[in-house]
Amino acid sequence: AQKITQTQPGMFVQEKEAVTLDCTYDTSDPSYGLFWYKQPSSGEMIFLIYQGSYDQQNATEGRYSLNFQKARKSANLVISASQLGDSAMYFCAMGFSSGGSNYKLTFGKGTLLTVNP
Amino acid sequence: NAGVTQTPKFRVLKTGQSMTLLCAQDMNHEYMYWYRQDPGMGLRLIHYSVGEGTTAKGEVPDGYNVSRLKKQNFLLGLESAAPSQTSVYFCAGRRGVSYEQYFGPGTRLTVT
């Protein structure tokens, strides 16, 4: 069974500093994807970044990068130069094929990031 | 493009009442999903659809039914609401060429 663990219920960071949000996963499937989503206080879920299990390089999207360590089964999100608007709940998710052409996501419980001015 | 929209945004039901949540998308998503989000938990998959006319059960399907008669719409029904179904419901869509899912704004449902 697939499992996602986010061990940090809450994190604090000073504005303009970098922060790492931890995510570990467990799967026996060799093909999977790792995702990060942001949920601000307004409630919507915003896709941030994706990493495929066969991708050789770590994914980056602007200030977001995914530190993928396959042997450790970790997929940490790094946010550089934090901004006040980064304050939100962050969810790590793992995607896998579930038969046919479908692809399902399993979510972690989230980490609440607070950026202090 | 409106993206993924959900109707209604808020709803209060009494135990035993029924309702339908509508998810609509104009992004040509082939796949659509319904999730629920409860405090302190991530999202859990209720039902999903891999194309028009198809539906399948997810992780927590009991007490819910779905239909996808048109590609752009995915309906979630509660036939007899229970307080345990108090939650925030999210719809999401995905195109076949990529893996990321795009979410609607959510529906906050309270069952008293």
PDB file of N, CA and C in Angstrom, chain B residues 29-107:
ATOM      1  N   HIS B  29     -10.647  18.061 -19.216  1.00  0.00           N
ATOM      2  CA  HIS B  29     -10.111  16.986 -18.386  1.00  0.00           C
ATOM      3  C   HIS B  29     -10.776  15.677 -18.742  1.00  0.00           C
ATOM      4  N   GLU B  30      -9.996  14.649 -18.969  1.00  0.00           N
ATOM      5  CA  GLU B  30     -10.545  13.319 -19.204  1.00  0.00           C
ATOM      6  C   GLU B  30     -10.938  12.675 -17.879  1.00  0.00           C
ATOM      7  N   TYR B  31     -10.101  12.857 -16.876  1.00  0.00           N
ATOM      8  CA  TYR B  31     -10.296  12.219 -15.587  1.00  0.00           C
ATOM      9  C   TYR B  31     -10.823  13.240 -14.575  1.00  0.00           C
ATOM     10  N   MET B  32     -11.752  12.788 -13.751  1.00  0.00           N
ATOM     11  CA  MET B  32     -12.261  13.663 -12.705  1.00  0.00           C
ATOM     12  C   MET B  32     -12.369  12.888 -11.405  1.00  0.00           C
ATOM     13  N   TYR B  33     -12.262  13.626 -10.286  1.00  0.00           N
ATOM     14  CA  TYR B  33     -12.150  13.015  -8.968  1.00  0.00           C
ATOM     15  C   TYR B  33     -12.971  13.812  -7.951  1.00  0.00           C
ATOM     16  N   TRP B  34     -13.502  13.093  -6.969  1.00  0.00           N
ATOM     17  CA  TRP B  34     -14.106  13.728  -5.796  1.00  0.00           C
ATOM     18  C   TRP B  34     -13.336  13.303  -4.553  1.00  0.00           C
ATOM     19  N   TYR B  35     -12.951  14.305  -3.751  1.00  0.00           N
ATOM     20  CA  TYR B  35     -12.247  14.072  -2.497  1.00  0.00           C
ATOM     21  C   TYR B  35     -13.040  14.708  -1.351  1.00  0.00           C
ATOM     22  N   ARG B  36     -12.750  14.223  -0.162  1.00  0.00           N
ATOM     23  CA  ARG B  36     -13.201  14.924   1.029  1.00  0.00           C
ATOM     24  C   ARG B  36     -11.989  15.245   1.903  1.00  0.00           C
ATOM     25  N   GLN B  37     -12.082  16.380   2.598  1.00  0.00           N
ATOM     26  CA  GLN B  37     -11.005  16.811   3.474  1.00  0.00           C
ATOM     27  C   GLN B  37     -11.572  17.064   4.856  1.00  0.00           C
ATOM     28  N   ASP B  38     -11.036  16.365   5.828  1.00  0.00           N
ATOM     29  CA  ASP B  38     -11.460  16.500   7.215  1.00  0.00           C
ATOM     30  C   ASP B  38     -10.323  17.105   8.028  1.00  0.00           C
ATOM     31  N   PRO B  39     -10.643  17.783   9.140  1.00  0.00           N
ATOM     32  CA  PRO B  39      -9.606  18.459   9.942  1.00  0.00           C
ATOM     33  C   PRO B  39      -8.471  17.512  10.315  1.00  0.00           C
ATOM     34  N   GLY B  40      -7.242  17.992  10.133  1.00  0.00           N
ATOM     35  CA  GLY B  40      -6.071  17.214  10.519  1.00  0.00           C
ATOM     36  C   GLY B  40      -5.737  16.069   9.582  1.00  0.00           C
ATOM     37  N   MET B  41      -6.447  16.008   8.469  1.00  0.00           N
ATOM     38  CA  MET B  41      -6.193  14.924   7.534  1.00  0.00           C
ATOM     39  C   MET B  41      -5.970  15.496   6.148  1.00  0.00           C
ATOM     40  N   GLY B  42      -5.326  14.721   5.337  1.00  0.00           N
ATOM     41  CA  GLY B  42      -5.195  15.106   3.943  1.00  0.00           C
ATOM     42  C   GLY B  42      -6.483  14.801   3.207  1.00  0.00           C
ATOM     43  N   LEU B  43      -6.421  14.848   1.921  1.00  0.00           N
ATOM     44  CA  LEU B  43      -7.596  14.556   1.117  1.00  0.00           C
ATOM     45  C   LEU B  43      -7.736  13.044   0.922  1.00  0.00           C
ATOM     46  N   ARG B  44      -8.963  12.589   0.937  1.00  0.00           N
ATOM     47  CA  ARG B  44      -9.244  11.170   0.697  1.00  0.00           C
ATOM     48  C   ARG B  44     -10.179  11.039  -0.499  1.00  0.00           C
ATOM     49  N   LEU B  45      -9.870  10.112  -1.360  1.00  0.00           N
ATOM     50  CA  LEU B  45     -10.601   9.937  -2.603  1.00  0.00           C
ATOM     51  C   LEU B  45     -11.916   9.210  -2.370  1.00  0.00           C
ATOM     52  N   ILE B  46     -13.004   9.805  -2.852  1.00  0.00           N
ATOM     53  CA  ILE B  46     -14.326   9.198  -2.680  1.00  0.00           C
ATOM     54  C   ILE B  46     -14.673   8.342  -3.906  1.00  0.00           C
ATOM     55  N   HIS B  47     -14.761   8.993  -5.053  1.00  0.00           N
ATOM     56  CA  HIS B  47     -15.034   8.333  -6.329  1.00  0.00           C
ATOM     57  C   HIS B  47     -14.248   9.045  -7.407  1.00  0.00           C
ATOM     58  N   TYR B  48     -14.111   8.383  -8.546  1.00  0.00           N
ATOM     59  CA  TYR B  48     -13.438   9.019  -9.652  1.00  0.00           C
ATOM     60  C   TYR B  48     -14.027   8.524 -10.969  1.00  0.00           C
ATOM     61  N   SER B  49     -13.625   9.195 -12.043  1.00  0.00           N
ATOM     62  CA  SER B  49     -14.120   8.842 -13.374  1.00  0.00           C
ATOM     63  C   SER B  49     -12.974   8.940 -14.366  1.00  0.00           C
ATOM     64  N   VAL B  50     -12.833   7.939 -15.210  1.00  0.00           N
ATOM     65  CA  VAL B  50     -11.756   7.949 -16.210  1.00  0.00           C
ATOM     66  C   VAL B  50     -12.269   8.405 -17.572  1.00  0.00           C
ATOM     67  N   GLY B  51     -13.527   8.777 -17.643  1.00  0.00           N
ATOM     68  CA  GLY B  51     -14.066   9.287 -18.887  1.00  0.00           C
ATOM     69  C   GLY B  51     -15.581   9.371 -18.809  1.00  0.00           C
ATOM     70  N   GLU B  52     -16.152  10.036 -19.819  1.00  0.00           N
ATOM     71  CA  GLU B  52     -17.599  10.190 -19.857  1.00  0.00           C
ATOM     72  C   GLU B  52     -18.279   8.836 -19.748  1.00  0.00           C
ATOM     73  N   GLY B  53     -19.279   8.763 -18.872  1.00  0.00           N
ATOM     74  CA  GLY B  53     -20.044   7.532 -18.714  1.00  0.00           C
ATOM     75  C   GLY B  53     -19.421   6.493 -17.792  1.00  0.00           C
ATOM     76  N   THR B  54     -18.255   6.804 -17.218  1.00  0.00           N
ATOM     77  CA  THR B  54     -17.593   5.839 -16.325  1.00  0.00           C
ATOM     78  C   THR B  54     -17.450   6.421 -14.924  1.00  0.00           C
ATOM     79  N   THR B  55     -17.548   5.556 -13.918  1.00  0.00           N
ATOM     80  CA  THR B  55     -17.261   5.944 -12.542  1.00  0.00           C
ATOM     81  C   THR B  55     -16.647   4.744 -11.831  1.00  0.00           C
ATOM     82  N   ALA B  56     -15.928   5.027 -10.745  1.00  0.00           N
ATOM     83  CA  ALA B  56     -15.311   3.956  -9.969  1.00  0.00           C
ATOM     84  C   ALA B  56     -15.157   4.420  -8.527  1.00  0.00           C
ATOM     85  N   LYS B  57     -15.049   3.445  -7.618  1.00  0.00           N
ATOM     86  CA  LYS B  57     -14.936   3.763  -6.200  1.00  0.00           C
ATOM     87  C   LYS B  57     -13.507   4.111  -5.822  1.00  0.00           C
ATOM     88  N   GLY B  58     -13.402   5.042  -4.895  1.00  0.00           N
ATOM     89  CA  GLY B  58     -12.112   5.394  -4.341  1.00  0.00           C
ATOM     90  C   GLY B  58     -11.916   4.777  -2.977  1.00  0.00           C
ATOM     91  N   GLU B  59     -11.272   5.524  -2.115  1.00  0.00           N
ATOM     92  CA  GLU B  59     -10.899   5.032  -0.787  1.00  0.00           C
ATOM     93  C   GLU B  59     -12.064   5.019   0.195  1.00  0.00           C
ATOM     94  N   VAL B  60     -12.955   6.027   0.112  1.00  0.00           N
ATOM     95  CA  VAL B  60     -14.057   6.164   1.072  1.00  0.00           C
ATOM     96  C   VAL B  60     -15.386   6.390   0.341  1.00  0.00           C
ATOM     97  N   PRO B  61     -15.896   5.393  -0.395  1.00  0.00           N
ATOM     98  CA  PRO B  61     -17.071   5.608  -1.236  1.00  0.00           C
ATOM     99  C   PRO B  61     -18.429   5.455  -0.551  1.00  0.00           C
ATOM    100  N   ASP B  62     -18.447   4.870   0.652  1.00  0.00           N
ATOM    101  CA  ASP B  62     -19.727   4.545   1.275  1.00  0.00           C
ATOM    102  C   ASP B  62     -20.540   5.788   1.581  1.00  0.00           C
ATOM    103  N   GLY B  63     -21.820   5.743   1.193  1.00  0.00           N
ATOM    104  CA  GLY B  63     -22.729   6.849   1.456  1.00  0.00           C
ATOM    105  C   GLY B  63     -22.781   7.872   0.332  1.00  0.00           C
ATOM    106  N   TYR B  64     -22.019   7.638  -0.734  1.00  0.00           N
ATOM    107  CA  TYR B  64     -21.952   8.574  -1.853  1.00  0.00           C
ATOM    108  C   TYR B  64     -22.221   7.840  -3.168  1.00  0.00           C
ATOM    109  N   ASN B  65     -22.791   8.575  -4.124  1.00  0.00           N
ATOM    110  CA  ASN B  65     -22.889   8.058  -5.485  1.00  0.00           C
ATOM    111  C   ASN B  65     -22.465   9.165  -6.435  1.00  0.00           C
ATOM    112  N   VAL B  66     -22.047   8.773  -7.627  1.00  0.00           N
ATOM    113  CA  VAL B  66     -21.559   9.744  -8.602  1.00  0.00           C
ATOM    114  C   VAL B  66     -22.115   9.415  -9.976  1.00  0.00           C
ATOM    115  N   SER B  67     -22.080  10.438 -10.824  1.00  0.00           N
ATOM    116  CA  SER B  67     -22.446  10.207 -12.219  1.00  0.00           C
ATOM    117  C   SER B  67     -21.658  11.164 -13.104  1.00  0.00           C
ATOM    118  N   ARG B  68     -21.352  10.678 -14.312  1.00  0.00           N
ATOM    119  CA  ARG B  68     -20.627  11.516 -15.275  1.00  0.00           C
ATOM    120  C   ARG B  68     -21.269  11.276 -16.640  1.00  0.00           C
ATOM    121  N   LEU B  69     -22.400  11.928 -16.813  1.00  0.00           N
ATOM    122  CA  LEU B  69     -23.142  11.771 -18.057  1.00  0.00           C
ATOM    123  C   LEU B  69     -22.516  12.592 -19.179  1.00  0.00           C
ATOM    124  N   LYS B  70     -21.886  13.702 -18.828  1.00  0.00           N
ATOM    125  CA  LYS B  70     -21.187  14.524 -19.804  1.00  0.00           C
ATOM    126  C   LYS B  70     -19.734  14.671 -19.366  1.00  0.00           C
ATOM    127  N   LYS B  71     -18.846  14.807 -20.300  1.00  0.00           N
ATOM    128  CA  LYS B  71     -17.420  14.887 -19.992  1.00  0.00           C
ATOM    129  C   LYS B  71     -17.112  16.040 -19.045  1.00  0.00           C
ATOM    130  N   GLN B  72     -17.815  17.152 -19.202  1.00  0.00           N
ATOM    131  CA  GLN B  72     -17.445  18.330 -18.440  1.00  0.00           C
ATOM    132  C   GLN B  72     -18.054  18.366 -17.040  1.00  0.00           C
ATOM    133  N   ASN B  73     -18.954  17.447 -16.709  1.00  0.00           N
ATOM    134  CA  ASN B  73     -19.619  17.499 -15.411  1.00  0.00           C
ATOM    135  C   ASN B  73     -19.434  16.196 -14.640  1.00  0.00           C
ATOM    136  N   PHE B  74     -19.216  16.343 -13.326  1.00  0.00           N
ATOM    137  CA  PHE B  74     -19.083  15.167 -12.456  1.00  0.00           C
ATOM    138  C   PHE B  74     -19.895  15.466 -11.208  1.00  0.00           C
ATOM    139  N   LEU B  75     -20.936  14.683 -10.963  1.00  0.00           N
ATOM    140  CA  LEU B  75     -21.859  14.940  -9.870  1.00  0.00           C
ATOM    141  C   LEU B  75     -21.603  13.989  -8.714  1.00  0.00           C
ATOM    142  N   LEU B  76     -21.654  14.536  -7.503  1.00  0.00           N
ATOM    143  CA  LEU B  76     -21.531  13.732  -6.285  1.00  0.00           C
ATOM    144  C   LEU B  76     -22.841  13.821  -5.524  1.00  0.00           C
ATOM    145  N   GLY B  77     -23.443  12.676  -5.238  1.00  0.00           N
ATOM    146  CA  GLY B  77     -24.713  12.653  -4.542  1.00  0.00           C
ATOM    147  C   GLY B  77     -24.622  12.035  -3.166  1.00  0.00           C
ATOM    148  N   LEU B  78     -25.385  12.616  -2.258  1.00  0.00           N
ATOM    149  CA  LEU B  78     -25.558  12.043  -0.927  1.00  0.00           C
ATOM    150  C   LEU B  78     -27.037  11.706  -0.819  1.00  0.00           C
ATOM    151  N   GLU B  79     -27.376  10.450  -0.731  1.00  0.00           N
ATOM    152  CA  GLU B  79     -28.789  10.047  -0.714  1.00  0.00           C
ATOM    153  C   GLU B  79     -29.441  10.283   0.634  1.00  0.00           C
ATOM    154  N   SER B  80     -28.699  10.033   1.709  1.00  0.00           N
ATOM    155  CA  SER B  80     -29.226  10.203   3.064  1.00  0.00           C
ATOM    156  C   SER B  80     -28.083  10.688   3.942  1.00  0.00           C
ATOM    157  N   ALA B  81     -27.980  12.017   4.067  1.00  0.00           N
ATOM    158  CA  ALA B  81     -26.815  12.610   4.711  1.00  0.00           C
ATOM    159  C   ALA B  81     -26.718  12.212   6.185  1.00  0.00           C
ATOM    160  N   ALA B  82     -25.464  12.037   6.632  1.00  0.00           N
ATOM    161  CA  ALA B  82     -25.166  11.712   8.024  1.00  0.00           C
ATOM    162  C   ALA B  82     -24.165  12.727   8.560  1.00  0.00           C
ATOM    163  N   PRO B  83     -24.164  12.975   9.874  1.00  0.00           N
ATOM    164  CA  PRO B  83     -23.201  13.934  10.444  1.00  0.00           C
ATOM    165  C   PRO B  83     -21.752  13.597  10.101  1.00  0.00           C
ATOM    166  N   SER B  84     -21.439  12.301   9.904  1.00  0.00           N
ATOM    167  CA  SER B  84     -20.071  11.909   9.550  1.00  0.00           C
ATOM    168  C   SER B  84     -19.660  12.410   8.160  1.00  0.00           C
ATOM    169  N   GLN B  85     -20.629  12.882   7.392  1.00  0.00           N
ATOM    170  CA  GLN B  85     -20.324  13.416   6.065  1.00  0.00           C
ATOM    171  C   GLN B  85     -20.085  14.922   6.083  1.00  0.00           C
ATOM    172  N   THR B  86     -20.092  15.503   7.257  1.00  0.00           N
ATOM    173  CA  THR B  86     -19.673  16.898   7.401  1.00  0.00           C
ATOM    174  C   THR B  86     -18.201  16.990   7.011  1.00  0.00           C
ATOM    175  N   SER B  87     -17.912  17.809   6.020  1.00  0.00           N
ATOM    176  CA  SER B  87     -16.561  17.841   5.477  1.00  0.00           C
ATOM    177  C   SER B  87     -16.465  18.949   4.434  1.00  0.00           C
ATOM    178  N   VAL B  88     -15.260  19.141   3.922  1.00  0.00           N
ATOM    179  CA  VAL B  88     -15.073  19.984   2.746  1.00  0.00           C
ATOM    180  C   VAL B  88     -14.827  19.053   1.564  1.00  0.00           C
ATOM    181  N   TYR B  89     -15.588  19.247   0.508  1.00  0.00           N
ATOM    182  CA  TYR B  89     -15.521  18.375  -0.665  1.00  0.00           C
ATOM    183  C   TYR B  89     -14.834  19.102  -1.809  1.00  0.00           C
ATOM    184  N   PHE B  90     -13.858  18.424  -2.373  1.00  0.00           N
ATOM    185  CA  PHE B  90     -13.124  18.973  -3.509  1.00  0.00           C
ATOM    186  C   PHE B  90     -13.308  18.087  -4.726  1.00  0.00           C
ATOM    187  N   CYS B  91     -13.492  18.756  -5.845  1.00  0.00           N
ATOM    188  CA  CYS B  91     -13.489  18.087  -7.140  1.00  0.00           C
ATOM    189  C   CYS B  91     -12.163  18.417  -7.817  1.00  0.00           C
ATOM    190  N   ALA B  92     -11.657  17.500  -8.598  1.00  0.00           N
ATOM    191  CA  ALA B  92     -10.414  17.747  -9.327  1.00  0.00           C
ATOM    192  C   ALA B  92     -10.501  17.109 -10.701  1.00  0.00           C
ATOM    193  N   GLY B  93      -9.719  17.658 -11.620  1.00  0.00           N
ATOM    194  CA  GLY B  93      -9.683  17.113 -12.969  1.00  0.00           C
ATOM    195  C   GLY B  93      -8.262  16.944 -13.452  1.00  0.00           C
ATOM    196  N   ARG B  94      -8.103  16.079 -14.382  1.00  0.00           N
ATOM    197  CA  ARG B  94      -6.769  15.815 -14.950  1.00  0.00           C
ATOM    198  C   ARG B  94      -6.891  15.478 -16.423  1.00  0.00           C
ATOM    199  N   ARG B  95      -5.974  16.020 -17.196  1.00  0.00           N
ATOM    200  CA  ARG B  95      -5.907  15.627 -18.608  1.00  0.00           C
ATOM    201  C   ARG B  95      -5.121  14.337 -18.714  1.00  0.00           C
ATOM    202  N   GLY B  96      -5.276  13.625 -19.800  1.00  0.00           N
ATOM    203  CA  GLY B  96      -4.580  12.356 -19.942  1.00  0.00           C
ATOM    204  C   GLY B  96      -3.090  12.493 -20.185  1.00  0.00           C
ATOM    205  N   VAL B  97      -2.636  13.661 -20.600  1.00  0.00           N
ATOM    206  CA  VAL B  97      -1.231  13.821 -20.981  1.00  0.00           C
ATOM    207  C   VAL B  97      -0.340  14.207 -19.810  1.00  0.00           C
ATOM    208  N   SER B  98      -0.907  14.516 -18.674  1.00  0.00           N
ATOM    209  CA  SER B  98      -0.100  14.896 -17.522  1.00  0.00           C
ATOM    210  C   SER B  98      -0.696  14.274 -16.271  1.00  0.00           C
ATOM    211  N   TYR B  99       0.065  14.323 -15.189  1.00  0.00           N
ATOM    212  CA  TYR B  99      -0.356  13.643 -13.974  1.00  0.00           C
ATOM    213  C   TYR B  99      -0.970  14.562 -12.923  1.00  0.00           C
ATOM    214  N   GLU B 100      -0.684  15.843 -12.979  1.00  0.00           N
ATOM    215  CA  GLU B 100      -1.187  16.704 -11.917  1.00  0.00           C
ATOM    216  C   GLU B 100      -2.690  16.902 -12.047  1.00  0.00           C
ATOM    217  N   GLN B 101      -3.326  17.028 -10.874  1.00  0.00           N
ATOM    218  CA  GLN B 101      -4.761  17.273 -10.832  1.00  0.00           C
ATOM    219  C   GLN B 101      -4.997  18.734 -10.473  1.00  0.00           C
ATOM    220  N   TYR B 102      -6.032  19.298 -11.067  1.00  0.00           N
ATOM    221  CA  TYR B 102      -6.394  20.683 -10.806  1.00  0.00           C
ATOM    222  C   TYR B 102      -7.726  20.701 -10.068  1.00  0.00           C
ATOM    223  N   PHE B 103      -7.736  21.441  -8.970  1.00  0.00           N
ATOM    224  CA  PHE B 103      -8.849  21.365  -8.040  1.00  0.00           C
ATOM    225  C   PHE B 103      -9.817  22.528  -8.187  1.00  0.00           C
ATOM    226  N   GLY B 104     -11.068  22.243  -7.855  1.00  0.00           N
ATOM    227  CA  GLY B 104     -12.070  23.276  -7.705  1.00  0.00           C
ATOM    228  C   GLY B 104     -11.916  23.953  -6.352  1.00  0.00           C
ATOM    229  N   PRO B 105     -12.728  24.965  -6.081  1.00  0.00           N
ATOM    230  CA  PRO B 105     -12.579  25.755  -4.853  1.00  0.00           C
ATOM    231  C   PRO B 105     -13.105  25.067  -3.594  1.00  0.00           C
ATOM    232  N   GLY B 106     -13.837  23.974  -3.750  1.00  0.00           N
ATOM    233  CA  GLY B 106     -14.336  23.253  -2.587  1.00  0.00           C
ATOM    234  C   GLY B 106     -15.765  23.619  -2.227  1.00  0.00           C
ATOM    235  N   THR B 107     -16.441  22.672  -1.572  1.00  0.00           N
ATOM    236  CA  THR B 107     -17.781  22.877  -1.024  1.00  0.00           C
ATOM    237  C   THR B 107     -17.743  22.484   0.444  1.00  0.00           C
TER     238      THR B 107
END
